[in-house]
Amino acid sequence: MARAEYQEIPGSAVLTVSELSRCIRGVIEAEELFVDVWIRGEISNFIKHASGHRYFSLKDESAVIKAVIWANGGRTPAASLENGMSVLARGRVSVYEKQGQYQLVVNEIVPEGAGSLYIAYEQLKAKLLAEGLFDVANKIALPILPQTIGIVTSATAAALRDMVSIAKRRFPSVNILLIPALMQGAGSESSVVEAIRTADSIPDIDVVVVGRGGGSIEDLWTFNSESVVRAIAGCNKPIVSAIGHETDFTLSDMAADLRAATPSAAIELILPECDELRSHVLGLVDRMRISIESSVERKAATLKLLLGSPSIRYPMRMVENRSQEIDILSERLQRSFDLIVKDAGSRVGTATMMLESLSPLGTLARGYAIVRDADTSRVLRSVDEINVGESIETRLSDGRLISRVEEVIKE
Amino acid sequence: MCDNKVVFEDAIIRLEEIVQILDDGQESLDKSLALFEEGVKLARACSGILEDTKGRVAKLVTGADGIAFAESLDL
């Protein structure tokens, strides 16, 4: 915005001091080179204000620049800053308009000795990060219950004693194999790398700890070396780093599968407490028992429900129902049969009547008679078939007459 | 000793699996009872391993012949 104003001001215009200062600030703060810059210099006029802001100058043989570290704005080493200290400061260049002063707003500052290390550290970190050495996806999970812990540390370290005693307390049956290594100073890098590789190659070892107690930044520097960091990242077994104290953070910590704040904490992270595990197992058994009991109860309830169903409780009802059905059916059968019989009976009656109407007996009943020759029993159909004096038999509906022919009258 | 870790890890994983199956309650009663029995055995195996106290502390030492061996360590 300031820059825009600067461009809009006509050449002939008169600026106020504030306007000019704002323009200068705009120009400086827009300069890319000034946004993030490392400066080497010596501290002078160091003042720590009650507000927590720290003001000082950085100078070399021929120049000086004002610098400030805001109370919450900078990473500084444990050692306090003081006049005469050679430092490497990182920050951005800004302008304090009220005093027409450009200054370095510092966000990182390290003593010069450590400073070059620090820059090397930052560069290595960026490189390994880009390579994916610190990727969370590459982290290996710790075993639930390691049987053998391989500890890479110095055989004489107090840290070793702490780790062993905590391990024994938490889980008495755990085995510990120390792989001694030089943990600081000349030769420590290759010693640690070698020890990690050895630990990785021993089949019994389930998890590796690389641990050491606190120390100076130089003492811990071994664990920022590329070879050690690569050895940790390349370890095929789960590996836990425990370097220095809580506040020390090394590249080894970033490469490890798990970072513990201290060696003791590493063992606590690795080893479950025997009692805890025991109660976990018991808890599982309890859950199992409860599940099976409720499952049996559910099935029993189902069974009870089934047993309570009418067909099981009153089986005779089925029989009763059926026998009633049978009764109804047989009744129907009987009725049908009766009907058939009755029907048949009436048909017989009709037939009989028809038969009767055809029978000569019926005709006789109506007053007709059958006449036969009494001797030959031949039915007479004409008066010519009989002579006077012969006997005839006359059949009537209820009997017979035997008579003698007195006269034959032909008509 | 060495296979204890396998036994324990496998056992506890299987045990947790069995608990889950039983919790779901989808299995037949016969199968459930068989699982329960298996679970109790696993839990016993786990507890047995937890009771073990024979841990060993040793230091890896490379002998004059260049062969590494574990030497007991008293702290």
Coordinates of C-alpha atoms in Angstrom, one line a residue:
Chain A
M1 CA 0.0 0.0 0.0
A2 CA 2.8 2.4 0.9
R3 CA 4.5 1.7 -2.3
A4 CA 1.3 2.5 -4.2
E5 CA 1.1 5.8 -2.5
Y6 CA 4.7 6.5 -3.4
Q7 CA 4.0 6.0 -7.0
E8 CA 0.9 8.1 -7.0
I9 CA 2.7 11.2 -5.6
P10 CA 3.4 13.7 -8.3
G11 CA 7.0 14.7 -8.7
S12 CA 6.4 18.3 -7.6
A13 CA 4.5 17.2 -4.4
V14 CA 5.9 17.9 -1.0
L15 CA 5.9 14.9 1.3
T16 CA 5.5 15.0 5.1
V17 CA 8.2 13.1 7.1
S18 CA 5.7 10.4 8.0
E19 CA 4.8 9.9 4.3
L20 CA 8.4 9.6 3.3
S21 CA 9.1 7.2 6.1
R22 CA 6.1 5.1 5.2
C23 CA 7.3 5.0 1.6
I24 CA 10.8 3.9 2.6
R25 CA 9.3 1.2 4.8
G26 CA 7.2 0.0 1.9
V27 CA 10.2 -0.2 -0.4
I28 CA 12.4 -2.0 2.1
E29 CA 9.8 -4.5 3.2
A30 CA 8.9 -5.3 -0.3
E31 CA 12.5 -6.2 -1.1
E32 CA 12.7 -10.0 -1.4
L33 CA 16.3 -10.2 -0.2
F34 CA 15.3 -8.6 3.1
V35 CA 12.4 -10.9 3.9
D36 CA 14.5 -13.8 5.3
V37 CA 18.2 -13.1 5.8
W38 CA 21.0 -14.5 7.9
I39 CA 23.4 -12.0 9.3
R40 CA 26.7 -12.6 11.1
G41 CA 27.7 -10.0 13.7
E42 CA 28.6 -9.2 17.2
I43 CA 26.0 -8.1 19.8
S44 CA 26.3 -4.7 21.4
N45 CA 24.0 -2.4 23.4
F46 CA 21.9 -5.4 24.4
I47 CA 18.8 -4.4 26.4
K48 CA 16.1 -6.8 27.6
H49 CA 13.0 -4.7 28.1
A50 CA 10.5 -5.5 30.9
S51 CA 8.0 -6.3 28.2
G52 CA 10.2 -9.2 27.1
H53 CA 11.4 -7.6 23.9
R54 CA 15.1 -7.6 23.4
Y55 CA 16.9 -4.7 21.6
F56 CA 20.5 -4.7 20.5
S57 CA 22.8 -3.8 17.7
L58 CA 24.7 -6.1 15.5
K59 CA 28.0 -4.9 14.3
D60 CA 31.1 -5.9 12.4
E61 CA 34.3 -3.9 11.9
S62 CA 32.7 -1.3 9.7
A63 CA 29.0 -1.3 10.1
V64 CA 26.1 -1.6 12.5
I65 CA 22.5 -2.4 12.3
K66 CA 19.8 -2.2 15.0
A67 CA 18.0 -5.4 15.8
V68 CA 15.1 -6.5 17.9
I69 CA 13.7 -9.8 19.1
W70 CA 10.0 -9.6 20.0
A71 CA 9.1 -11.2 23.3
N72 CA 7.2 -14.1 21.5
G73 CA 8.8 -13.9 18.2
G74 CA 12.2 -15.6 18.3
R75 CA 13.9 -18.9 18.8
T76 CA 17.0 -18.3 20.9
P77 CA 19.5 -20.6 22.4
A78 CA 19.4 -21.7 26.1
A79 CA 22.5 -19.5 26.7
S80 CA 21.4 -15.9 27.2
L81 CA 22.6 -13.3 24.7
E82 CA 25.2 -10.8 25.9
N83 CA 27.3 -8.0 24.6
G84 CA 30.4 -9.0 22.6
M85 CA 28.8 -12.4 21.6
S86 CA 29.3 -13.3 18.0
V87 CA 26.0 -14.6 16.6
L88 CA 24.2 -15.6 13.5
A89 CA 20.8 -13.9 13.4
R90 CA 18.0 -14.7 11.0
G91 CA 15.2 -12.3 10.4
R92 CA 13.6 -9.7 8.1
V93 CA 14.6 -6.1 7.6
S94 CA 12.0 -3.6 8.6
V95 CA 11.8 0.2 9.3
Y96 CA 10.9 1.9 12.6
E97 CA 9.3 5.0 11.2
K98 CA 9.3 7.0 14.4
Q99 CA 13.1 7.1 14.5
G100 CA 13.7 6.8 10.8
Q101 CA 15.6 3.6 11.5
Y102 CA 15.9 0.4 9.6
Q103 CA 16.3 -2.7 11.8
L104 CA 16.5 -6.5 11.7
V105 CA 13.5 -8.2 13.3
V106 CA 15.1 -11.4 14.5
N107 CA 13.3 -14.7 14.6
E108 CA 16.2 -17.0 15.1
I109 CA 19.6 -16.3 16.7
V110 CA 22.4 -18.7 17.6
P111 CA 25.9 -18.2 18.9
E112 CA 28.3 -18.2 16.0
G113 CA 30.2 -21.4 17.0
A114 CA 26.9 -23.3 17.0
G115 CA 25.6 -21.0 14.3
S116 CA 27.4 -22.7 11.5
L117 CA 26.3 -26.1 12.9
Y118 CA 22.8 -24.7 13.0
I119 CA 22.8 -23.7 9.4
A120 CA 24.2 -27.1 8.5
Y121 CA 21.4 -28.6 10.6
E122 CA 18.7 -26.6 8.8
Q123 CA 20.1 -27.6 5.4
L124 CA 20.4 -31.3 6.3
K125 CA 16.9 -31.2 7.7
A126 CA 15.5 -29.7 4.6
K127 CA 17.4 -32.2 2.4
L128 CA 16.3 -35.3 4.4
L129 CA 12.7 -34.0 4.7
A130 CA 12.6 -33.7 0.9
E131 CA 13.9 -37.3 0.7
G132 CA 11.0 -38.5 2.9
L133 CA 13.3 -39.7 5.7
F134 CA 10.9 -38.3 8.3
D135 CA 7.6 -39.4 6.6
V136 CA 5.0 -40.6 9.0
A137 CA 4.1 -43.3 6.5
N138 CA 7.5 -44.9 7.0
K139 CA 7.2 -45.2 10.8
I140 CA 7.1 -48.8 12.0
A141 CA 4.6 -49.6 14.8
L142 CA 6.1 -50.8 18.1
P143 CA 5.3 -54.4 19.1
I144 CA 2.7 -54.9 21.7
L145 CA 5.0 -56.8 24.0
P146 CA 8.7 -56.8 23.1
Q147 CA 10.6 -59.7 24.4
T148 CA 14.0 -58.2 23.9
I149 CA 15.0 -54.6 23.8
G150 CA 18.2 -53.6 22.2
I151 CA 19.7 -50.5 23.8
V152 CA 22.3 -48.5 21.9
T153 CA 24.0 -46.3 24.5
S154 CA 27.2 -45.9 26.4
A155 CA 27.9 -48.9 28.7
T156 CA 28.8 -46.4 31.5
A157 CA 25.8 -44.1 31.1
A158 CA 23.5 -43.3 34.0
A159 CA 20.8 -43.4 31.3
L160 CA 21.4 -47.2 30.9
R161 CA 20.9 -47.8 34.5
D162 CA 17.6 -45.8 34.5
M163 CA 16.3 -47.7 31.5
V164 CA 17.1 -51.1 32.9
S165 CA 15.6 -50.4 36.2
I166 CA 12.4 -49.0 34.7
A167 CA 12.2 -52.0 32.3
K168 CA 12.6 -54.5 35.2
R169 CA 9.9 -52.7 37.2
R170 CA 7.4 -52.5 34.4
F171 CA 8.0 -55.9 32.9
P172 CA 10.2 -58.4 34.8
S173 CA 10.5 -60.9 32.0
V174 CA 11.9 -58.5 29.4
N175 CA 15.4 -59.1 28.1
I176 CA 17.7 -56.2 27.5
L177 CA 20.7 -56.3 25.3
L178 CA 23.1 -53.4 25.4
I179 CA 24.9 -52.6 22.3
P180 CA 27.6 -50.3 23.5
A181 CA 28.4 -47.2 21.5
L182 CA 30.3 -43.9 21.9
M183 CA 27.5 -41.4 22.4
Q184 CA 29.5 -38.2 21.9
G185 CA 32.7 -36.8 20.6
A186 CA 35.1 -38.0 18.0
G187 CA 34.2 -41.3 16.5
S188 CA 30.7 -41.3 18.0
E189 CA 28.9 -41.0 14.7
S190 CA 30.4 -44.2 13.2
S191 CA 30.1 -46.0 16.5
V192 CA 26.4 -45.2 16.8
V193 CA 25.8 -46.1 13.2
E194 CA 27.6 -49.4 13.7
A195 CA 25.7 -50.2 16.9
I196 CA 22.3 -49.5 15.3
R197 CA 23.2 -51.8 12.4
T198 CA 24.3 -54.5 14.8
A199 CA 21.1 -54.2 16.8
D200 CA 19.1 -54.3 13.6
S201 CA 20.8 -57.5 12.6
I202 CA 20.2 -59.4 15.9
P203 CA 17.0 -61.5 15.3
D204 CA 16.0 -61.6 19.0
I205 CA 15.8 -57.9 19.3
D206 CA 12.2 -56.6 18.8
V207 CA 12.8 -52.9 19.3
V208 CA 15.8 -50.7 19.4
V209 CA 16.4 -47.7 21.7
V210 CA 19.0 -45.1 20.9
G211 CA 19.4 -43.2 24.1
R212 CA 21.6 -40.8 26.0
G213 CA 21.2 -38.3 28.8
G214 CA 21.3 -34.5 28.4
G215 CA 24.4 -32.7 27.4
S216 CA 25.7 -29.6 25.6
I217 CA 24.5 -28.9 22.1
E218 CA 27.9 -30.1 20.8
D219 CA 27.5 -33.4 22.8
L220 CA 24.2 -34.1 21.2
W221 CA 25.3 -33.1 17.7
T222 CA 26.2 -36.6 16.9
F223 CA 22.4 -37.2 16.6
N224 CA 22.1 -34.5 14.0
S225 CA 24.7 -36.0 11.7
E226 CA 23.6 -37.4 8.4
S227 CA 25.1 -40.8 8.9
V228 CA 23.3 -41.4 12.2
V229 CA 20.0 -40.0 11.0
R230 CA 20.2 -42.2 8.0
A231 CA 21.1 -45.3 10.1
I232 CA 18.0 -44.6 12.3
A233 CA 15.7 -44.1 9.3
G234 CA 17.1 -47.2 7.7
C235 CA 16.7 -49.4 10.7
N236 CA 14.3 -52.3 9.9
K237 CA 13.2 -52.8 13.4
P238 CA 11.1 -50.3 15.3
I239 CA 13.5 -47.7 16.7
V240 CA 12.9 -45.2 19.5
S241 CA 15.1 -42.2 20.0
A242 CA 15.7 -40.7 23.4
I243 CA 18.3 -38.0 23.1
G244 CA 19.0 -35.6 25.9
H245 CA 16.1 -33.8 27.7
E246 CA 12.6 -32.9 26.7
T247 CA 13.7 -29.6 25.1
D248 CA 16.4 -31.2 22.9
F249 CA 15.1 -32.1 19.5
T250 CA 17.5 -33.7 17.1
L251 CA 17.1 -35.0 13.5
S252 CA 17.5 -38.5 14.9
D253 CA 14.3 -37.9 16.8
M254 CA 12.6 -37.0 13.6
A255 CA 13.9 -40.0 11.8
A256 CA 13.0 -42.5 14.6
D257 CA 9.8 -44.4 14.6
L258 CA 9.0 -42.8 18.0
R259 CA 10.7 -40.0 19.9
A260 CA 10.9 -40.2 23.6
A261 CA 11.6 -37.1 25.7
T262 CA 14.1 -39.0 27.8
P263 CA 15.7 -42.5 27.9
S264 CA 13.4 -43.4 30.8
A265 CA 10.4 -42.2 28.9
A266 CA 11.5 -44.4 26.0
I267 CA 11.2 -47.6 28.1
E268 CA 7.8 -46.5 29.4
L269 CA 6.6 -46.0 25.8
I270 CA 8.0 -49.4 24.7
L271 CA 7.0 -51.6 27.6
P272 CA 3.5 -52.1 28.8
E273 CA 3.1 -52.5 32.5
C274 CA 2.8 -56.1 33.3
D275 CA -0.1 -55.4 35.6
E276 CA -1.9 -53.3 33.0
L277 CA -1.5 -56.1 30.5
R278 CA -2.7 -58.7 32.9
S279 CA -5.8 -56.7 33.7
H280 CA -6.3 -56.2 30.0
V281 CA -6.3 -59.9 29.5
L282 CA -8.6 -60.4 32.4
G283 CA -10.9 -57.7 31.1
L284 CA -11.1 -59.5 27.8
V285 CA -12.0 -62.8 29.5
D286 CA -14.7 -60.9 31.4
R287 CA -16.1 -59.4 28.2
M288 CA -16.1 -62.8 26.7
R289 CA -17.9 -64.3 29.6
I290 CA -20.5 -61.6 29.6
S291 CA -21.0 -62.0 25.8
I292 CA -21.4 -65.7 26.0
E293 CA -23.8 -65.5 29.0
S294 CA -26.0 -63.0 27.3
S295 CA -25.9 -65.0 24.1
V296 CA -27.0 -68.1 26.1
E297 CA -29.6 -66.0 27.8
R298 CA -30.9 -64.7 24.4
K299 CA -31.1 -68.3 23.1
A300 CA -32.8 -69.5 26.3
A301 CA -35.3 -66.7 25.9
T302 CA -35.9 -67.7 22.3
L303 CA -36.4 -71.3 23.5
K304 CA -38.7 -70.3 26.2
L305 CA -40.7 -68.3 23.7
L306 CA -40.9 -71.3 21.5
L307 CA -41.8 -73.6 24.3
G308 CA -44.6 -71.1 25.2
S309 CA -46.2 -71.3 21.8
P310 CA -49.7 -72.9 21.9
S311 CA -48.8 -75.9 19.7
I312 CA -46.1 -77.0 22.1
R313 CA -48.0 -76.2 25.3
Y314 CA -51.3 -77.7 24.2
P315 CA -50.5 -80.4 21.7
M316 CA -53.9 -82.0 22.3
R317 CA -55.5 -79.0 20.8
M318 CA -54.2 -80.0 17.5
V319 CA -55.7 -83.4 17.9
E320 CA -58.9 -82.0 19.2
N321 CA -59.1 -79.6 16.3
R322 CA -58.4 -82.5 13.9
S323 CA -60.9 -84.8 15.6
Q324 CA -63.5 -82.1 15.4
E325 CA -62.7 -81.8 11.7
I326 CA -63.1 -85.6 11.4
D327 CA -66.4 -85.4 13.2
I328 CA -67.6 -82.7 10.9
L329 CA -66.4 -84.7 7.9
S330 CA -68.0 -87.9 9.0
E331 CA -71.2 -86.0 9.7
R332 CA -71.1 -84.7 6.2
L333 CA -70.3 -88.1 4.9
Q334 CA -73.2 -89.6 6.8
R335 CA -75.5 -86.9 5.4
S336 CA -74.2 -87.4 1.9
F337 CA -74.6 -91.1 2.3
D338 CA -78.1 -90.7 3.6
L339 CA -79.0 -88.5 0.7
I340 CA -77.6 -91.0 -1.7
V341 CA -79.5 -93.8 -0.1
K342 CA -82.7 -91.8 0.0
D343 CA -82.2 -90.8 -3.6
A344 CA -81.6 -94.4 -4.5
G345 CA -84.7 -95.4 -2.5
S346 CA -86.9 -92.9 -4.3
R347 CA -85.5 -94.1 -7.6
V348 CA -86.3 -97.7 -6.7
G349 CA -89.8 -96.6 -5.8
T350 CA -90.3 -94.9 -9.1
A351 CA -89.0 -97.9 -10.9
T352 CA -91.2 -100.2 -8.9
M353 CA -94.2 -98.1 -9.8
M354 CA -93.2 -98.2 -13.4
L355 CA -92.7 -101.9 -13.2
E356 CA -96.0 -102.3 -11.5
S357 CA -97.8 -100.3 -14.2
L358 CA -96.2 -102.6 -16.8
S359 CA -97.1 -105.8 -14.8
P360 CA -100.3 -107.7 -16.0
L361 CA -101.2 -107.8 -12.4
G362 CA -101.9 -104.1 -12.6
T363 CA -104.0 -104.6 -15.6
L364 CA -105.9 -107.4 -13.9
A365 CA -106.4 -105.1 -11.0
R366 CA -108.1 -102.6 -13.3
G367 CA -110.7 -105.4 -14.2
Y368 CA -109.0 -107.2 -17.1
A369 CA -108.5 -110.9 -17.0
I370 CA -106.1 -113.5 -18.6
V371 CA -107.7 -116.5 -19.9
R372 CA -105.8 -119.8 -20.5
D373 CA -106.7 -123.2 -21.7
A374 CA -107.0 -125.0 -18.4
D375 CA -105.4 -128.1 -19.8
T376 CA -102.6 -126.6 -21.9
S377 CA -102.2 -123.4 -19.9
R378 CA -102.0 -121.6 -23.3
V379 CA -103.2 -118.0 -23.2
L380 CA -106.4 -117.6 -25.3
R381 CA -106.4 -114.7 -27.7
S382 CA -109.4 -115.8 -29.7
V383 CA -112.7 -117.7 -29.1
D384 CA -111.5 -120.0 -31.9
E385 CA -108.8 -121.4 -29.7
I386 CA -111.4 -123.1 -27.4
N387 CA -114.4 -125.4 -27.8
V388 CA -117.6 -125.8 -25.9
G389 CA -117.2 -128.3 -23.0
E390 CA -113.5 -127.5 -22.5
S391 CA -112.1 -126.0 -19.3
I392 CA -110.6 -122.5 -19.1
E393 CA -108.7 -120.9 -16.3
T394 CA -109.4 -117.2 -15.8
R395 CA -106.8 -115.3 -13.9
L396 CA -108.0 -112.3 -12.0
S397 CA -105.9 -109.9 -9.8
D398 CA -106.4 -111.9 -6.7
G399 CA -107.0 -115.5 -7.8
R400 CA -108.1 -117.9 -10.5
L401 CA -111.4 -119.3 -11.7
I402 CA -111.7 -122.7 -13.4
S403 CA -114.8 -122.9 -15.5
R404 CA -116.4 -124.9 -18.4
V405 CA -117.3 -123.3 -21.7
E406 CA -121.1 -123.4 -22.2
E407 CA -121.2 -121.6 -25.6
V408 CA -118.8 -120.0 -28.0
I409 CA -120.1 -116.8 -29.5
K410 CA -117.9 -115.3 -32.2
E411 CA -118.3 -111.6 -32.9
Chain B
M1 CA 11.6 -67.4 25.4
C2 CA 11.9 -66.2 21.9
D3 CA 8.6 -67.6 20.7
N4 CA 6.8 -66.2 23.7
K5 CA 6.5 -62.8 22.0
V6 CA 4.9 -64.5 19.0
V7 CA 2.6 -66.5 21.3
F8 CA 1.6 -63.5 23.3
E9 CA 1.0 -61.1 20.4
D10 CA -0.9 -63.7 18.3
A11 CA -2.8 -64.8 21.4
I12 CA -3.8 -61.4 22.5
I13 CA -4.8 -60.4 18.9
R14 CA -6.8 -63.6 18.5
L15 CA -8.3 -63.1 22.0
E16 CA -9.4 -59.6 21.1
E17 CA -10.9 -61.0 17.8
I18 CA -12.8 -63.7 19.7
V19 CA -14.2 -61.1 22.2
Q20 CA -15.3 -59.0 19.2
I21 CA -17.1 -62.0 17.6
L22 CA -18.8 -62.9 20.8
D23 CA -19.8 -59.3 21.4
D24 CA -21.4 -59.2 18.0
G25 CA -23.4 -62.3 19.0
Q26 CA -24.0 -63.5 15.5
E27 CA -22.5 -67.0 15.9
S28 CA -24.4 -70.1 16.8
L29 CA -24.3 -71.2 20.4
D30 CA -22.1 -74.2 19.6
K31 CA -19.6 -72.0 17.7
S32 CA -19.8 -69.4 20.5
L33 CA -19.0 -71.9 23.2
A34 CA -16.1 -73.3 21.1
L35 CA -14.8 -69.7 20.7
F36 CA -15.2 -69.1 24.4
E37 CA -13.2 -72.2 25.2
E38 CA -10.5 -71.1 22.8
G39 CA -10.4 -67.6 24.3
V40 CA -10.0 -69.0 27.8
K41 CA -7.0 -71.0 26.7
L42 CA -5.5 -68.0 25.0
A43 CA -6.0 -65.9 28.1
R44 CA -4.3 -68.6 30.2
A45 CA -1.4 -68.7 27.8
C46 CA -1.1 -64.9 28.0
S47 CA -1.3 -64.8 31.8
G48 CA 1.4 -67.5 31.9
I49 CA 3.7 -65.4 29.8
L50 CA 3.0 -62.4 32.0
E51 CA 3.9 -64.4 35.1
D52 CA 7.3 -65.2 33.7
T53 CA 10.1 -63.2 35.4
K54 CA 13.2 -64.6 34.0
G55 CA 14.3 -61.5 32.0
R56 CA 18.0 -61.2 31.3
V57 CA 20.2 -58.1 31.0
A58 CA 23.3 -58.5 28.8
K59 CA 25.9 -56.6 27.0
L60 CA 27.0 -57.3 23.5
V61 CA 30.8 -57.9 23.5
T62 CA 33.0 -58.6 20.6
G63 CA 35.7 -61.1 21.5
A64 CA 39.3 -61.1 20.4
D65 CA 38.2 -63.5 17.5
G66 CA 35.8 -60.8 16.3
I67 CA 32.8 -62.8 17.2
A68 CA 30.2 -61.0 19.2
F69 CA 28.5 -62.6 22.2
A70 CA 26.2 -61.4 25.0
E71 CA 27.8 -61.1 28.4
S72 CA 25.6 -60.9 31.5
L73 CA 25.4 -57.4 32.9
D74 CA 24.9 -56.5 36.5
L75 CA 23.8 -53.0 37.2

